[in-house]
Amino acid sequence: MHTISNTSFSIAGIIIITIAVIKAPKQTTLLAKIERKSILYAVSTSICIVGYVVIFYICRLTKPTPVVLYNISMMFYLCHRYGPVILLLFLK
């Protein structure tokens, strides 16, 4: 149940962030640069959650689980779990 809610919130987050980026004024201040990096952080995490769940469930729906799809879903999972830690180094 929590996987469905996490995926739903991630998709909603991507939509809200996209609308906010489109409507935001274009600025070149230091604060604007930090905000852009934070947006990148949020979008990448949301995309990884959605990618992991979708591909994982596709693997579970097929009888012989394709190893390639399972590996791709695990890569999304690893990027979701450990990617933010690595991204924080680059956001600073």
mmCIF file with all atom_site columns, C-alpha atoms in Angstrom:
data_model
loop_
_atom_site.group_PDB
_atom_site.id
_atom_site.type_symbol
_atom_site.label_atom_id
_atom_site.label_alt_id
_atom_site.label_comp_id
_atom_site.label_asym_id
_atom_site.label_entity_id
_atom_site.label_seq_id
_atom_site.pdbx_PDB_ins_code
_atom_site.Cartn_x
_atom_site.Cartn_y
_atom_site.Cartn_z
_atom_site.occupancy
_atom_site.B_iso_or_equiv
_atom_site.pdbx_formal_charge
_atom_site.auth_seq_id
_atom_site.auth_comp_id
_atom_site.auth_asym_id
_atom_site.auth_atom_id
_atom_site.pdbx_PDB_model_num
ATOM 1  C CA . MET A 1 1  ? 0.000  0.000   0.000   1.00 0.00 ? 1  MET A CA 1
ATOM 2  C CA . HIS A 1 2  ? 2.789  2.439   0.831   1.00 0.00 ? 2  HIS A CA 1
ATOM 3  C CA . THR A 1 3  ? 4.363  1.820   -2.592  1.00 0.00 ? 3  THR A CA 1
ATOM 4  C CA . ILE A 1 4  ? 1.221  3.067   -4.316  1.00 0.00 ? 4  ILE A CA 1
ATOM 5  C CA . SER A 1 5  ? 1.113  6.198   -2.190  1.00 0.00 ? 5  SER A CA 1
ATOM 6  C CA . ASN A 1 6  ? 4.834  6.877   -2.677  1.00 0.00 ? 6  ASN A CA 1
ATOM 7  C CA . THR A 1 7  ? 4.470  6.541   -6.437  1.00 0.00 ? 7  THR A CA 1
ATOM 8  C CA . SER A 1 8  ? 1.365  8.740   -6.486  1.00 0.00 ? 8  SER A CA 1
ATOM 9  C CA . PHE A 1 9  ? 3.081  11.424  -4.440  1.00 0.00 ? 9  PHE A CA 1
ATOM 10 C CA . SER A 1 10 ? 6.156  11.234  -6.677  1.00 0.00 ? 10 SER A CA 1
ATOM 11 C CA . ILE A 1 11 ? 4.094  11.713  -9.831  1.00 0.00 ? 11 ILE A CA 1
ATOM 12 C CA . ALA A 1 12 ? 2.209  14.593  -8.197  1.00 0.00 ? 12 ALA A CA 1
ATOM 13 C CA . GLY A 1 13 ? 5.542  16.098  -7.133  1.00 0.00 ? 13 GLY A CA 1
ATOM 14 C CA . ILE A 1 14 ? 6.916  15.938  -10.665 1.00 0.00 ? 14 ILE A CA 1
ATOM 15 C CA . ILE A 1 15 ? 3.792  17.677  -11.995 1.00 0.00 ? 15 ILE A CA 1
ATOM 16 C CA . ILE A 1 16 ? 3.882  20.401  -9.334  1.00 0.00 ? 16 ILE A CA 1
ATOM 17 C CA . ILE A 1 17 ? 7.600  21.009  -9.835  1.00 0.00 ? 17 ILE A CA 1
ATOM 18 C CA . THR A 1 18 ? 7.140  21.238  -13.604 1.00 0.00 ? 18 THR A CA 1
ATOM 19 C CA . ILE A 1 19 ? 4.374  23.820  -13.228 1.00 0.00 ? 19 ILE A CA 1
ATOM 20 C CA . ALA A 1 20 ? 6.429  25.789  -10.698 1.00 0.00 ? 20 ALA A CA 1
ATOM 21 C CA . VAL A 1 21 ? 9.497  25.842  -12.958 1.00 0.00 ? 21 VAL A CA 1
ATOM 22 C CA . ILE A 1 22 ? 7.449  27.053  -15.915 1.00 0.00 ? 22 ILE A CA 1
ATOM 23 C CA . LYS A 1 23 ? 5.805  29.858  -13.926 1.00 0.00 ? 23 LYS A CA 1
ATOM 24 C CA . ALA A 1 24 ? 8.906  30.916  -11.975 1.00 0.00 ? 24 ALA A CA 1
ATOM 25 C CA . PRO A 1 25 ? 10.685 34.127  -12.978 1.00 0.00 ? 25 PRO A CA 1
ATOM 26 C CA . LYS A 1 26 ? 14.120 33.680  -14.511 1.00 0.00 ? 26 LYS A CA 1
ATOM 27 C CA . GLN A 1 27 ? 16.794 34.934  -12.142 1.00 0.00 ? 27 GLN A CA 1
ATOM 28 C CA . THR A 1 28 ? 20.559 34.498  -11.994 1.00 0.00 ? 28 THR A CA 1
ATOM 29 C CA . THR A 1 29 ? 21.165 35.161  -8.311  1.00 0.00 ? 29 THR A CA 1
ATOM 30 C CA . LEU A 1 30 ? 22.946 32.723  -6.036  1.00 0.00 ? 30 LEU A CA 1
ATOM 31 C CA . LEU A 1 31 ? 19.667 31.800  -4.350  1.00 0.00 ? 31 LEU A CA 1
ATOM 32 C CA . ALA A 1 32 ? 18.097 31.004  -7.730  1.00 0.00 ? 32 ALA A CA 1
ATOM 33 C CA . LYS A 1 33 ? 20.996 28.687  -8.569  1.00 0.00 ? 33 LYS A CA 1
ATOM 34 C CA . ILE A 1 34 ? 20.600 26.849  -5.275  1.00 0.00 ? 34 ILE A CA 1
ATOM 35 C CA . GLU A 1 35 ? 16.867 26.515  -5.887  1.00 0.00 ? 35 GLU A CA 1
ATOM 36 C CA . ARG A 1 36 ? 17.482 25.062  -9.354  1.00 0.00 ? 36 ARG A CA 1
ATOM 37 C CA . LYS A 1 37 ? 19.821 22.473  -7.877  1.00 0.00 ? 37 LYS A CA 1
ATOM 38 C CA . SER A 1 38 ? 17.244 21.585  -5.236  1.00 0.00 ? 38 SER A CA 1
ATOM 39 C CA . ILE A 1 39 ? 14.639 21.171  -7.955  1.00 0.00 ? 39 ILE A CA 1
ATOM 40 C CA . LEU A 1 40 ? 17.008 18.857  -9.831  1.00 0.00 ? 40 LEU A CA 1
ATOM 41 C CA . TYR A 1 41 ? 17.421 16.860  -6.628  1.00 0.00 ? 41 TYR A CA 1
ATOM 42 C CA . ALA A 1 42 ? 13.658 16.508  -6.098  1.00 0.00 ? 42 ALA A CA 1
ATOM 43 C CA . VAL A 1 43 ? 12.898 15.621  -9.715  1.00 0.00 ? 43 VAL A CA 1
ATOM 44 C CA . SER A 1 44 ? 15.637 13.012  -9.980  1.00 0.00 ? 44 SER A CA 1
ATOM 45 C CA . THR A 1 45 ? 14.505 11.308  -6.777  1.00 0.00 ? 45 THR A CA 1
ATOM 46 C CA . SER A 1 46 ? 10.872 11.281  -7.942  1.00 0.00 ? 46 SER A CA 1
ATOM 47 C CA . ILE A 1 47 ? 11.789 9.877   -11.349 1.00 0.00 ? 47 ILE A CA 1
ATOM 48 C CA . CYS A 1 48 ? 13.818 7.112   -9.727  1.00 0.00 ? 48 CYS A CA 1
ATOM 49 C CA . ILE A 1 49 ? 10.911 6.119   -7.470  1.00 0.00 ? 49 ILE A CA 1
ATOM 50 C CA . VAL A 1 50 ? 8.467  5.996   -10.354 1.00 0.00 ? 50 VAL A CA 1
ATOM 51 C CA . GLY A 1 51 ? 10.919 4.138   -12.617 1.00 0.00 ? 51 GLY A CA 1
ATOM 52 C CA . TYR A 1 52 ? 11.684 1.553   -9.953  1.00 0.00 ? 52 TYR A CA 1
ATOM 53 C CA . VAL A 1 53 ? 8.052  0.816   -9.133  1.00 0.00 ? 53 VAL A CA 1
ATOM 54 C CA . VAL A 1 54 ? 6.844  0.644   -12.742 1.00 0.00 ? 54 VAL A CA 1
ATOM 55 C CA . ILE A 1 55 ? 9.629  -1.634  -13.960 1.00 0.00 ? 55 ILE A CA 1
ATOM 56 C CA . PHE A 1 56 ? 9.496  -3.795  -10.817 1.00 0.00 ? 56 PHE A CA 1
ATOM 57 C CA . TYR A 1 57 ? 5.771  -4.420  -11.276 1.00 0.00 ? 57 TYR A CA 1
ATOM 58 C CA . ILE A 1 58 ? 6.263  -5.204  -14.957 1.00 0.00 ? 58 ILE A CA 1
ATOM 59 C CA . CYS A 1 59 ? 8.794  -7.827  -13.841 1.00 0.00 ? 59 CYS A CA 1
ATOM 60 C CA . ARG A 1 60 ? 6.312  -9.263  -11.356 1.00 0.00 ? 60 ARG A CA 1
ATOM 61 C CA . LEU A 1 61 ? 3.498  -9.471  -13.932 1.00 0.00 ? 61 LEU A CA 1
ATOM 62 C CA . THR A 1 62 ? 5.493  -11.610 -16.350 1.00 0.00 ? 62 THR A CA 1
ATOM 63 C CA . LYS A 1 63 ? 5.880  -15.274 -15.440 1.00 0.00 ? 63 LYS A CA 1
ATOM 64 C CA . PRO A 1 64 ? 9.547  -15.720 -16.361 1.00 0.00 ? 64 PRO A CA 1
ATOM 65 C CA . THR A 1 65 ? 11.086 -12.623 -14.810 1.00 0.00 ? 65 THR A CA 1
ATOM 66 C CA . PRO A 1 66 ? 13.374 -10.968 -17.376 1.00 0.00 ? 66 PRO A CA 1
ATOM 67 C CA . VAL A 1 67 ? 16.750 -10.481 -15.743 1.00 0.00 ? 67 VAL A CA 1
ATOM 68 C CA . VAL A 1 68 ? 17.428 -7.314  -17.721 1.00 0.00 ? 68 VAL A CA 1
ATOM 69 C CA . LEU A 1 69 ? 14.244 -5.609  -16.501 1.00 0.00 ? 69 LEU A CA 1
ATOM 70 C CA . TYR A 1 70 ? 14.902 -6.718  -12.952 1.00 0.00 ? 70 TYR A CA 1
ATOM 71 C CA . ASN A 1 71 ? 18.421 -5.272  -13.110 1.00 0.00 ? 71 ASN A CA 1
ATOM 72 C CA . ILE A 1 72 ? 17.094 -1.986  -14.512 1.00 0.00 ? 72 ILE A CA 1
ATOM 73 C CA . SER A 1 73 ? 14.566 -1.746  -11.680 1.00 0.00 ? 73 SER A CA 1
ATOM 74 C CA . MET A 1 74 ? 17.319 -2.387  -9.132  1.00 0.00 ? 74 MET A CA 1
ATOM 75 C CA . MET A 1 75 ? 19.441 0.357   -10.725 1.00 0.00 ? 75 MET A CA 1
ATOM 76 C CA . PHE A 1 76 ? 16.525 2.772   -10.294 1.00 0.00 ? 76 PHE A CA 1
ATOM 77 C CA . TYR A 1 77 ? 16.208 1.591   -6.697  1.00 0.00 ? 77 TYR A CA 1
ATOM 78 C CA . LEU A 1 78 ? 19.901 2.124   -5.997  1.00 0.00 ? 78 LEU A CA 1
ATOM 79 C CA . CYS A 1 79 ? 19.800 5.549   -7.632  1.00 0.00 ? 79 CYS A CA 1
ATOM 80 C CA . HIS A 1 80 ? 16.772 6.386   -5.489  1.00 0.00 ? 80 HIS A CA 1
ATOM 81 C CA . ARG A 1 81 ? 18.387 5.199   -2.265  1.00 0.00 ? 81 ARG A CA 1
ATOM 82 C CA . TYR A 1 82 ? 21.975 6.359   -2.709  1.00 0.00 ? 82 TYR A CA 1
ATOM 83 C CA . GLY A 1 83 ? 21.691 8.974   -5.451  1.00 0.00 ? 83 GLY A CA 1
ATOM 84 C CA . PRO A 1 84 ? 20.551 11.779  -3.120  1.00 0.00 ? 84 PRO A CA 1
ATOM 85 C CA . VAL A 1 85 ? 23.616 11.279  -0.942  1.00 0.00 ? 85 VAL A CA 1
ATOM 86 C CA . ILE A 1 86 ? 25.877 11.651  -3.962  1.00 0.00 ? 86 ILE A CA 1
ATOM 87 C CA . LEU A 1 87 ? 23.835 14.558  -5.360  1.00 0.00 ? 87 LEU A CA 1
ATOM 88 C CA . LEU A 1 88 ? 24.234 16.475  -2.114  1.00 0.00 ? 88 LEU A CA 1
ATOM 89 C CA . LEU A 1 89 ? 27.976 16.572  -2.736  1.00 0.00 ? 89 LEU A CA 1
ATOM 90 C CA . PHE A 1 90 ? 27.406 18.217  -6.106  1.00 0.00 ? 90 PHE A CA 1
ATOM 91 C CA . LEU A 1 91 ? 24.644 20.558  -4.934  1.00 0.00 ? 91 LEU A CA 1
ATOM 92 C CA . LYS A 1 92 ? 26.944 22.254  -2.462  1.00 0.00 ? 92 LYS A CA 1
#
